[in-house]
């Protein structure tokens, strides 16, 4: 037997695996690296986060990705090169993190790499009926395996698409195993570039768990802050706090059919972008309002899409508790806009469930790799619209 296949076979039989989960989100801020210790699999899964870091991308890396990110028309030569370059860079960043943590690569069993989403195209966005749902994450797993010497699983979303899904959100698979409760109906709200939640019904409930995207999260605020002020974000909502919400613009922004479609559903900056803003400004006759008012309105828009979605999903439920993660928790105005609505529902940081919120998505991919190598897909019958599948492609180091 090939020694690497034999090694993988041994890893699959271990009681516990050390898996590095990687996430590089739509905000393009950096690479999240989570070293997890994962015991058992399926309903018996345990997960401990041993080490976590986010290594920020340098400006050149960010600029290169931005040249193709969420764009319909791009330079194919650049796409081709970035597939290798992102893989190579991610491999090098893992080596750097392991060195900082003083952990030899031989102590790590597997890497689980999400890659960098560059385009997300469900049929609900494209309007296609013949061409299928599709999504593209770059950063080839062979490069990561070769550079780190660690067996790598990557490209998790393709199997979900192949089995009839939109390729996202995948969060329900992990959240269901780790965070379901006996006493609470939980909404695990993540506010990254795009906002999404996982609904986890009480354990004895007949309802099924599911995950869904909700709306723009931080992405439109980030894009506008970059265009108008050259800033990566409206840090601490300093600019939005100086503005006022323009109701006509807000109402125009809230008309996207995506926002009113049934759950689960997915979206991305392919829809929620500055072109979408400009269209809403034209329709609402607000093209010349001050930039701080636009930011205040975009902030309110992101909050409203979240609030409307959760209210709709929780209408018939009692004992509802919302746990929030993602970079949006650091935006005080966004959190205020959300909390002001949920006066009788408790809204807590996801950290109260015992896991660093910034590491949540990277841990999810470590858990998905664990399921693929050592799990059985039986429990996913309790998750709505989630095909029982093993996700991720396996890359051997040499
Ligand atoms: N202090 C802050 N003030 C305002 N916004 C902040 C602050 N800190 C983080 N953010 C927002 O959070 C974003 C990063 O969030 P996160 O890392 O969760 O996104 P992501 O993982 O890239 O997105 P996704 O989950 O959609 O893929 C930043 O781009 C910024 O918009
Ligand atoms: C295509 C894609 O990369 N989608 C991401 C993105 O970031 C948030 C939201 O949009 C979610 O649908 C998904 O990520 C999380 C980790 C998921 O799959 O659950």
PDB file of C-alpha atoms in Angstrom, residues 10-268:
ATOM      1  CA  UNK A  10      -4.211   5.069  10.549  1.00  0.00           C
ATOM      2  CA  UNK A  11      -5.394   8.660  11.060  1.00  0.00           C
ATOM      3  CA  UNK A  12      -8.973   7.576  10.342  1.00  0.00           C
ATOM      4  CA  UNK A  13      -8.731   4.947  13.121  1.00  0.00           C
ATOM      5  CA  UNK A  14      -7.325   7.261  15.811  1.00  0.00           C
ATOM      6  CA  UNK A  15      -9.554   8.214  18.757  1.00  0.00           C
ATOM      7  CA  UNK A  16      -8.527  11.815  18.316  1.00  0.00           C
ATOM      8  CA  UNK A  17      -7.116  13.813  15.377  1.00  0.00           C
ATOM      9  CA  UNK A  18      -5.234  17.110  15.258  1.00  0.00           C
ATOM     10  CA  UNK A  19      -6.672  19.012  12.330  1.00  0.00           C
ATOM     11  CA  UNK A  20      -5.858  22.512  11.111  1.00  0.00           C
ATOM     12  CA  UNK A  21      -8.950  24.274   9.747  1.00  0.00           C
ATOM     13  CA  UNK A  22      -8.471  27.226   7.389  1.00  0.00           C
ATOM     14  CA  UNK A  23     -10.927  29.937   6.458  1.00  0.00           C
ATOM     15  CA  UNK A  24     -10.438  32.859   4.123  1.00  0.00           C
ATOM     16  CA  UNK A  25     -13.714  34.736   3.956  1.00  0.00           C
ATOM     17  CA  UNK A  26     -15.396  37.210   1.683  1.00  0.00           C
ATOM     18  CA  UNK A  27     -13.875  40.164   3.598  1.00  0.00           C
ATOM     19  CA  UNK A  28     -10.374  39.269   2.299  1.00  0.00           C
ATOM     20  CA  UNK A  29      -8.877  40.385   5.623  1.00  0.00           C
ATOM     21  CA  UNK A  30      -6.606  37.421   6.217  1.00  0.00           C
ATOM     22  CA  UNK A  31      -6.288  33.683   6.726  1.00  0.00           C
ATOM     23  CA  UNK A  32      -7.899  32.176   9.854  1.00  0.00           C
ATOM     24  CA  UNK A  33      -5.846  29.190  11.073  1.00  0.00           C
ATOM     25  CA  UNK A  34      -7.372  26.982  13.791  1.00  0.00           C
ATOM     26  CA  UNK A  35      -5.536  23.974  15.193  1.00  0.00           C
ATOM     27  CA  UNK A  36      -8.238  21.686  16.585  1.00  0.00           C
ATOM     28  CA  UNK A  37      -8.194  18.449  18.529  1.00  0.00           C
ATOM     29  CA  UNK A  38     -11.201  16.506  17.332  1.00  0.00           C
ATOM     30  CA  UNK A  39     -12.322  13.364  19.121  1.00  0.00           C
ATOM     31  CA  UNK A  40     -14.546  10.635  17.678  1.00  0.00           C
ATOM     32  CA  UNK A  41     -17.051  11.662  14.957  1.00  0.00           C
ATOM     33  CA  UNK A  42     -20.754  12.169  14.241  1.00  0.00           C
ATOM     34  CA  UNK A  43     -22.977  12.673  17.318  1.00  0.00           C
ATOM     35  CA  UNK A  44     -20.018  11.825  19.607  1.00  0.00           C
ATOM     36  CA  UNK A  45     -17.746  14.524  18.152  1.00  0.00           C
ATOM     37  CA  UNK A  46     -15.714  16.615  20.606  1.00  0.00           C
ATOM     38  CA  UNK A  47     -13.711  19.651  19.492  1.00  0.00           C
ATOM     39  CA  UNK A  48     -11.050  21.614  21.394  1.00  0.00           C
ATOM     40  CA  UNK A  49      -9.356  24.627  19.884  1.00  0.00           C
ATOM     41  CA  UNK A  50      -5.672  24.321  20.821  1.00  0.00           C
ATOM     42  CA  UNK A  51      -4.311  27.305  18.861  1.00  0.00           C
ATOM     43  CA  UNK A  52      -5.765  30.049  16.709  1.00  0.00           C
ATOM     44  CA  UNK A  53      -4.431  32.946  14.692  1.00  0.00           C
ATOM     45  CA  UNK A  54      -5.521  35.212  11.854  1.00  0.00           C
ATOM     46  CA  UNK A  55      -2.627  36.178   9.623  1.00  0.00           C
ATOM     47  CA  UNK A  56      -3.533  39.374   7.726  1.00  0.00           C
ATOM     48  CA  UNK A  57      -2.988  39.373   3.972  1.00  0.00           C
ATOM     49  CA  UNK A  58      -0.518  41.892   2.601  1.00  0.00           C
ATOM     50  CA  UNK A  59      -1.827  44.633   0.326  1.00  0.00           C
ATOM     51  CA  UNK A  60      -0.506  43.067  -2.890  1.00  0.00           C
ATOM     52  CA  UNK A  61      -2.183  39.722  -2.154  1.00  0.00           C
ATOM     53  CA  UNK A  62      -5.474  41.468  -1.400  1.00  0.00           C
ATOM     54  CA  UNK A  63      -5.251  43.604  -4.548  1.00  0.00           C
ATOM     55  CA  UNK A  64      -4.607  40.592  -6.779  1.00  0.00           C
ATOM     56  CA  UNK A  65      -7.620  38.732  -5.370  1.00  0.00           C
ATOM     57  CA  UNK A  66      -9.779  41.852  -5.708  1.00  0.00           C
ATOM     58  CA  UNK A  67      -8.981  41.929  -9.442  1.00  0.00           C
ATOM     59  CA  UNK A  68     -11.066  38.784  -9.912  1.00  0.00           C
ATOM     60  CA  UNK A  69     -13.229  38.686  -6.766  1.00  0.00           C
ATOM     61  CA  UNK A  70     -16.993  38.448  -7.421  1.00  0.00           C
ATOM     62  CA  UNK A  71     -16.438  39.831 -10.962  1.00  0.00           C
ATOM     63  CA  UNK A  72     -18.130  38.392 -14.030  1.00  0.00           C
ATOM     64  CA  UNK A  73     -15.401  39.451 -16.480  1.00  0.00           C
ATOM     65  CA  UNK A  74     -11.813  38.778 -15.484  1.00  0.00           C
ATOM     66  CA  UNK A  75      -8.284  37.999 -16.736  1.00  0.00           C
ATOM     67  CA  UNK A  76      -8.202  34.192 -17.011  1.00  0.00           C
ATOM     68  CA  UNK A  77      -4.415  34.115 -16.810  1.00  0.00           C
ATOM     69  CA  UNK A  78      -4.636  35.799 -13.415  1.00  0.00           C
ATOM     70  CA  UNK A  79      -7.318  33.364 -12.203  1.00  0.00           C
ATOM     71  CA  UNK A  80      -5.138  30.445 -13.279  1.00  0.00           C
ATOM     72  CA  UNK A  81      -2.085  31.850 -11.482  1.00  0.00           C
ATOM     73  CA  UNK A  82      -3.989  32.778  -8.328  1.00  0.00           C
ATOM     74  CA  UNK A  83      -5.285  29.216  -7.922  1.00  0.00           C
ATOM     75  CA  UNK A  84      -1.682  28.118  -7.424  1.00  0.00           C
ATOM     76  CA  UNK A  85      -0.560  31.303  -5.667  1.00  0.00           C
ATOM     77  CA  UNK A  86      -3.314  31.244  -3.023  1.00  0.00           C
ATOM     78  CA  UNK A  87      -2.543  27.555  -2.337  1.00  0.00           C
ATOM     79  CA  UNK A  88       1.171  28.309  -2.040  1.00  0.00           C
ATOM     80  CA  UNK A  89       0.580  31.349   0.195  1.00  0.00           C
ATOM     81  CA  UNK A  90      -1.808  29.461   2.472  1.00  0.00           C
ATOM     82  CA  UNK A  91       0.750  26.631   2.797  1.00  0.00           C
ATOM     83  CA  UNK A  92       3.446  29.134   3.763  1.00  0.00           C
ATOM     84  CA  UNK A  93       1.181  30.866   6.285  1.00  0.00           C
ATOM     85  CA  UNK A  94       0.458  27.506   7.956  1.00  0.00           C
ATOM     86  CA  UNK A  95       4.182  26.819   8.222  1.00  0.00           C
ATOM     87  CA  UNK A  96       4.624  30.264   9.782  1.00  0.00           C
ATOM     88  CA  UNK A  97       1.837  29.646  12.324  1.00  0.00           C
ATOM     89  CA  UNK A  98       3.253  26.224  13.275  1.00  0.00           C
ATOM     90  CA  UNK A  99       6.665  27.803  13.789  1.00  0.00           C
ATOM     91  CA  UNK A 100       5.146  30.516  16.024  1.00  0.00           C
ATOM     92  CA  UNK A 101       3.323  27.879  18.048  1.00  0.00           C
ATOM     93  CA  UNK A 102       6.454  25.738  18.198  1.00  0.00           C
ATOM     94  CA  UNK A 103       4.563  22.731  16.848  1.00  0.00           C
ATOM     95  CA  UNK A 104       6.253  20.403  14.324  1.00  0.00           C
ATOM     96  CA  UNK A 105       4.192  19.587  11.223  1.00  0.00           C
ATOM     97  CA  UNK A 106       4.495  15.883  12.121  1.00  0.00           C
ATOM     98  CA  UNK A 107       2.167  16.594  15.097  1.00  0.00           C
ATOM     99  CA  UNK A 108      -0.656  17.593  12.746  1.00  0.00           C
ATOM    100  CA  UNK A 109      -2.760  14.855  11.142  1.00  0.00           C
ATOM    101  CA  UNK A 110      -4.699  16.814   8.540  1.00  0.00           C
ATOM    102  CA  UNK A 111      -5.335  20.241   7.059  1.00  0.00           C
ATOM    103  CA  UNK A 112      -8.870  21.253   6.062  1.00  0.00           C
ATOM    104  CA  UNK A 113      -8.772  24.165   3.623  1.00  0.00           C
ATOM    105  CA  UNK A 114     -11.783  26.203   2.553  1.00  0.00           C
ATOM    106  CA  UNK A 115      -9.817  28.211  -0.032  1.00  0.00           C
ATOM    107  CA  UNK A 116     -10.804  31.636  -1.276  1.00  0.00           C
ATOM    108  CA  UNK A 117     -14.266  32.026  -2.758  1.00  0.00           C
ATOM    109  CA  UNK A 118     -13.894  34.103  -5.932  1.00  0.00           C
ATOM    110  CA  UNK A 119     -17.368  33.582  -7.385  1.00  0.00           C
ATOM    111  CA  UNK A 120     -20.611  32.150  -6.038  1.00  0.00           C
ATOM    112  CA  UNK A 121     -23.283  31.542  -8.656  1.00  0.00           C
ATOM    113  CA  UNK A 122     -26.396  29.680  -7.551  1.00  0.00           C
ATOM    114  CA  UNK A 123     -29.133  29.528 -10.183  1.00  0.00           C
ATOM    115  CA  UNK A 124     -31.140  31.992  -8.069  1.00  0.00           C
ATOM    116  CA  UNK A 125     -28.453  34.577  -8.978  1.00  0.00           C
ATOM    117  CA  UNK A 126     -27.761  33.610 -12.583  1.00  0.00           C
ATOM    118  CA  UNK A 127     -31.333  32.793 -13.607  1.00  0.00           C
ATOM    119  CA  UNK A 128     -29.920  29.780 -15.473  1.00  0.00           C
ATOM    120  CA  UNK A 129     -31.936  26.592 -15.767  1.00  0.00           C
ATOM    121  CA  UNK A 130     -29.512  24.463 -17.793  1.00  0.00           C
ATOM    122  CA  UNK A 131     -26.220  25.535 -16.254  1.00  0.00           C
ATOM    123  CA  UNK A 132     -26.258  24.293 -12.638  1.00  0.00           C
ATOM    124  CA  UNK A 133     -25.624  25.973  -9.296  1.00  0.00           C
ATOM    125  CA  UNK A 134     -21.903  26.663  -9.071  1.00  0.00           C
ATOM    126  CA  UNK A 135     -19.322  28.125  -6.741  1.00  0.00           C
ATOM    127  CA  UNK A 136     -15.562  28.559  -7.090  1.00  0.00           C
ATOM    128  CA  UNK A 137     -12.979  28.434  -4.311  1.00  0.00           C
ATOM    129  CA  UNK A 138      -9.344  28.793  -5.335  1.00  0.00           C
ATOM    130  CA  UNK A 139      -6.114  27.860  -3.506  1.00  0.00           C
ATOM    131  CA  UNK A 140      -5.212  24.378  -4.662  1.00  0.00           C
ATOM    132  CA  UNK A 141      -4.909  21.704  -1.958  1.00  0.00           C
ATOM    133  CA  UNK A 142      -1.920  19.955  -3.613  1.00  0.00           C
ATOM    134  CA  UNK A 143       0.169  23.087  -3.045  1.00  0.00           C
ATOM    135  CA  UNK A 144      -0.784  23.211   0.639  1.00  0.00           C
ATOM    136  CA  UNK A 145      -0.023  19.479   1.110  1.00  0.00           C
ATOM    137  CA  UNK A 146       3.288  19.759  -0.709  1.00  0.00           C
ATOM    138  CA  UNK A 147       4.495  22.849   1.150  1.00  0.00           C
ATOM    139  CA  UNK A 148       3.446  21.715   4.637  1.00  0.00           C
ATOM    140  CA  UNK A 149       3.993  17.940   4.253  1.00  0.00           C
ATOM    141  CA  UNK A 150       0.528  17.419   5.773  1.00  0.00           C
ATOM    142  CA  UNK A 151      -2.341  15.501   4.122  1.00  0.00           C
ATOM    143  CA  UNK A 152      -4.825  18.168   3.032  1.00  0.00           C
ATOM    144  CA  UNK A 153      -8.563  18.149   2.330  1.00  0.00           C
ATOM    145  CA  UNK A 154      -9.865  21.055   0.273  1.00  0.00           C
ATOM    146  CA  UNK A 155     -12.625  22.296  -2.004  1.00  0.00           C
ATOM    147  CA  UNK A 156     -15.454  21.236   0.325  1.00  0.00           C
ATOM    148  CA  UNK A 157     -18.287  22.974  -1.470  1.00  0.00           C
ATOM    149  CA  UNK A 158     -18.266  21.081  -4.793  1.00  0.00           C
ATOM    150  CA  UNK A 159     -19.788  17.864  -3.412  1.00  0.00           C
ATOM    151  CA  UNK A 160     -22.654  19.860  -1.881  1.00  0.00           C
ATOM    152  CA  UNK A 161     -23.361  21.353  -5.329  1.00  0.00           C
ATOM    153  CA  UNK A 162     -23.015  17.934  -6.975  1.00  0.00           C
ATOM    154  CA  UNK A 163     -25.624  16.557  -4.555  1.00  0.00           C
ATOM    155  CA  UNK A 164     -28.119  19.300  -5.413  1.00  0.00           C
ATOM    156  CA  UNK A 165     -27.197  22.086  -2.963  1.00  0.00           C
ATOM    157  CA  UNK A 166     -25.917  25.619  -3.588  1.00  0.00           C
ATOM    158  CA  UNK A 167     -22.507  24.794  -2.056  1.00  0.00           C
ATOM    159  CA  UNK A 168     -23.261  26.887   1.040  1.00  0.00           C
ATOM    160  CA  UNK A 169     -23.838  27.466   3.863  1.00  0.00           C
ATOM    161  CA  UNK A 170     -22.136  24.357   5.212  1.00  0.00           C
ATOM    162  CA  UNK A 171     -22.156  25.594   8.821  1.00  0.00           C
ATOM    163  CA  UNK A 172     -25.182  23.484   9.820  1.00  0.00           C
ATOM    164  CA  UNK A 173     -23.202  20.253   9.514  1.00  0.00           C
ATOM    165  CA  UNK A 174     -20.810  21.291  12.290  1.00  0.00           C
ATOM    166  CA  UNK A 175     -23.084  23.531  14.369  1.00  0.00           C
ATOM    167  CA  UNK A 176     -25.648  20.753  14.705  1.00  0.00           C
ATOM    168  CA  UNK A 177     -23.068  18.373  16.178  1.00  0.00           C
ATOM    169  CA  UNK A 178     -21.412  20.823  18.544  1.00  0.00           C
ATOM    170  CA  UNK A 179     -24.005  23.353  19.660  1.00  0.00           C
ATOM    171  CA  UNK A 180     -27.510  21.824  19.722  1.00  0.00           C
ATOM    172  CA  UNK A 181     -29.230  22.339  23.077  1.00  0.00           C
ATOM    173  CA  UNK A 182     -31.849  20.502  25.155  1.00  0.00           C
ATOM    174  CA  UNK A 183     -33.498  23.704  26.335  1.00  0.00           C
ATOM    175  CA  UNK A 184     -33.044  26.423  23.720  1.00  0.00           C
ATOM    176  CA  UNK A 185     -34.013  27.018  20.109  1.00  0.00           C
ATOM    177  CA  UNK A 186     -30.726  28.496  18.944  1.00  0.00           C
ATOM    178  CA  UNK A 187     -29.854  30.859  16.138  1.00  0.00           C
ATOM    179  CA  UNK A 188     -26.094  30.939  15.560  1.00  0.00           C
ATOM    180  CA  UNK A 189     -25.778  34.221  13.688  1.00  0.00           C
ATOM    181  CA  UNK A 190     -22.513  34.882  11.846  1.00  0.00           C
ATOM    182  CA  UNK A 191     -21.901  38.376  10.506  1.00  0.00           C
ATOM    183  CA  UNK A 192     -18.979  38.179   8.097  1.00  0.00           C
ATOM    184  CA  UNK A 193     -18.917  39.674   4.608  1.00  0.00           C
ATOM    185  CA  UNK A 194     -22.275  37.949   4.218  1.00  0.00           C
ATOM    186  CA  UNK A 195     -24.591  37.327   7.183  1.00  0.00           C
ATOM    187  CA  UNK A 196     -25.943  33.866   7.801  1.00  0.00           C
ATOM    188  CA  UNK A 197     -27.452  31.807  10.603  1.00  0.00           C
ATOM    189  CA  UNK A 198     -27.732  28.197  11.627  1.00  0.00           C
ATOM    190  CA  UNK A 199     -31.040  27.330  13.242  1.00  0.00           C
ATOM    191  CA  UNK A 200     -30.706  24.594  15.877  1.00  0.00           C
ATOM    192  CA  UNK A 201     -34.055  23.454  17.261  1.00  0.00           C
ATOM    193  CA  UNK A 202     -34.247  22.055  20.803  1.00  0.00           C
ATOM    194  CA  UNK A 203     -33.067  18.455  20.800  1.00  0.00           C
ATOM    195  CA  UNK A 204     -36.510  16.886  21.349  1.00  0.00           C
ATOM    196  CA  UNK A 205     -38.149  19.103  18.721  1.00  0.00           C
ATOM    197  CA  UNK A 206     -39.561  17.717  15.476  1.00  0.00           C
ATOM    198  CA  UNK A 207     -38.155  20.659  13.572  1.00  0.00           C
ATOM    199  CA  UNK A 208     -35.028  20.211  11.480  1.00  0.00           C
ATOM    200  CA  UNK A 209     -31.845  22.244  11.739  1.00  0.00           C
ATOM    201  CA  UNK A 210     -30.704  24.294   8.752  1.00  0.00           C
ATOM    202  CA  UNK A 211     -28.297  27.046   7.775  1.00  0.00           C
ATOM    203  CA  UNK A 212     -29.054  29.944   5.469  1.00  0.00           C
ATOM    204  CA  UNK A 213     -27.538  33.178   4.255  1.00  0.00           C
ATOM    205  CA  UNK A 214     -29.474  36.320   5.147  1.00  0.00           C
ATOM    206  CA  UNK A 215     -27.984  39.332   3.370  1.00  0.00           C
ATOM    207  CA  UNK A 216     -24.991  41.605   2.961  1.00  0.00           C
ATOM    208  CA  UNK A 217     -23.378  41.490   6.438  1.00  0.00           C
ATOM    209  CA  UNK A 218     -20.309  43.757   6.246  1.00  0.00           C
ATOM    210  CA  UNK A 219     -19.607  43.515   2.539  1.00  0.00           C
ATOM    211  CA  UNK A 220     -21.448  46.606   1.239  1.00  0.00           C
ATOM    212  CA  UNK A 221     -20.206  48.782   4.120  1.00  0.00           C
ATOM    213  CA  UNK A 222     -16.643  47.611   3.394  1.00  0.00           C
ATOM    214  CA  UNK A 223     -16.922  48.208  -0.344  1.00  0.00           C
ATOM    215  CA  UNK A 224     -18.353  51.687   0.169  1.00  0.00           C
ATOM    216  CA  UNK A 225     -15.754  52.624   2.825  1.00  0.00           C
ATOM    217  CA  UNK A 226     -13.021  51.514   0.424  1.00  0.00           C
ATOM    218  CA  UNK A 227     -14.439  53.390  -2.554  1.00  0.00           C
ATOM    219  CA  UNK A 228     -15.151  56.659  -0.709  1.00  0.00           C
ATOM    220  CA  UNK A 229     -12.438  56.802   1.943  1.00  0.00           C
ATOM    221  CA  UNK A 230      -9.816  54.203   0.876  1.00  0.00           C
ATOM    222  CA  UNK A 231     -10.547  52.325   4.133  1.00  0.00           C
ATOM    223  CA  UNK A 232     -10.838  48.543   4.543  1.00  0.00           C
ATOM    224  CA  UNK A 233     -13.847  49.044   6.835  1.00  0.00           C
ATOM    225  CA  UNK A 234     -15.849  51.671   8.721  1.00  0.00           C
ATOM    226  CA  UNK A 235     -13.953  50.841  11.901  1.00  0.00           C
ATOM    227  CA  UNK A 236     -16.175  50.917  14.992  1.00  0.00           C
ATOM    228  CA  UNK A 237     -18.818  52.556  12.733  1.00  0.00           C
ATOM    229  CA  UNK A 238     -17.070  55.884  13.260  1.00  0.00           C
ATOM    230  CA  UNK A 239     -18.374  57.281   9.961  1.00  0.00           C
ATOM    231  CA  UNK A 240     -21.859  55.729  10.004  1.00  0.00           C
ATOM    232  CA  UNK A 241     -22.429  57.086  13.512  1.00  0.00           C
ATOM    233  CA  UNK A 242     -22.066  60.628  12.118  1.00  0.00           C
ATOM    234  CA  UNK A 243     -24.735  60.026   9.482  1.00  0.00           C
ATOM    235  CA  UNK A 244     -28.481  59.466   9.496  1.00  0.00           C
ATOM    236  CA  UNK A 245     -30.448  56.658   7.908  1.00  0.00           C
ATOM    237  CA  UNK A 246     -32.132  57.616   4.639  1.00  0.00           C
ATOM    238  CA  UNK A 247     -35.484  55.827   4.724  1.00  0.00           C
ATOM    239  CA  UNK A 248     -36.142  56.018   0.961  1.00  0.00           C
ATOM    240  CA  UNK A 249     -32.754  54.434   0.209  1.00  0.00           C
ATOM    241  CA  UNK A 250     -33.240  51.815   2.926  1.00  0.00           C
ATOM    242  CA  UNK A 251     -36.600  50.819   1.481  1.00  0.00           C
ATOM    243  CA  UNK A 252     -35.120  50.545  -2.016  1.00  0.00           C
ATOM    244  CA  UNK A 253     -32.265  48.372  -0.713  1.00  0.00           C
ATOM    245  CA  UNK A 254     -34.737  46.070   1.014  1.00  0.00           C
ATOM    246  CA  UNK A 255     -36.547  45.146  -2.224  1.00  0.00           C
ATOM    247  CA  UNK A 256     -34.099  42.460  -3.472  1.00  0.00           C
ATOM    248  CA  UNK A 257     -36.119  39.264  -4.162  1.00  0.00           C
ATOM    249  CA  UNK A 258     -33.326  37.317  -2.426  1.00  0.00           C
ATOM    250  CA  UNK A 259     -34.288  38.872   0.913  1.00  0.00           C
ATOM    251  CA  UNK A 260     -37.850  37.588   0.626  1.00  0.00           C
ATOM    252  CA  UNK A 261     -37.082  34.073  -0.686  1.00  0.00           C
ATOM    253  CA  UNK A 262     -37.599  30.989   1.502  1.00  0.00           C
ATOM    254  CA  UNK A 263     -34.802  29.495   3.614  1.00  0.00           C
ATOM    255  CA  UNK A 264     -32.287  28.010   3.051  1.00  0.00           C
ATOM    256  CA  UNK A 265     -30.698  30.235   0.396  1.00  0.00           C
ATOM    257  CA  UNK A 266     -27.266  31.633  -0.394  1.00  0.00           C
ATOM    258  CA  UNK A 267     -25.848  34.833  -1.777  1.00  0.00           C
ATOM    259  CA  UNK A 268     -22.640  36.837  -2.040  1.00  0.00           C
TER     260      UNK A 268
END
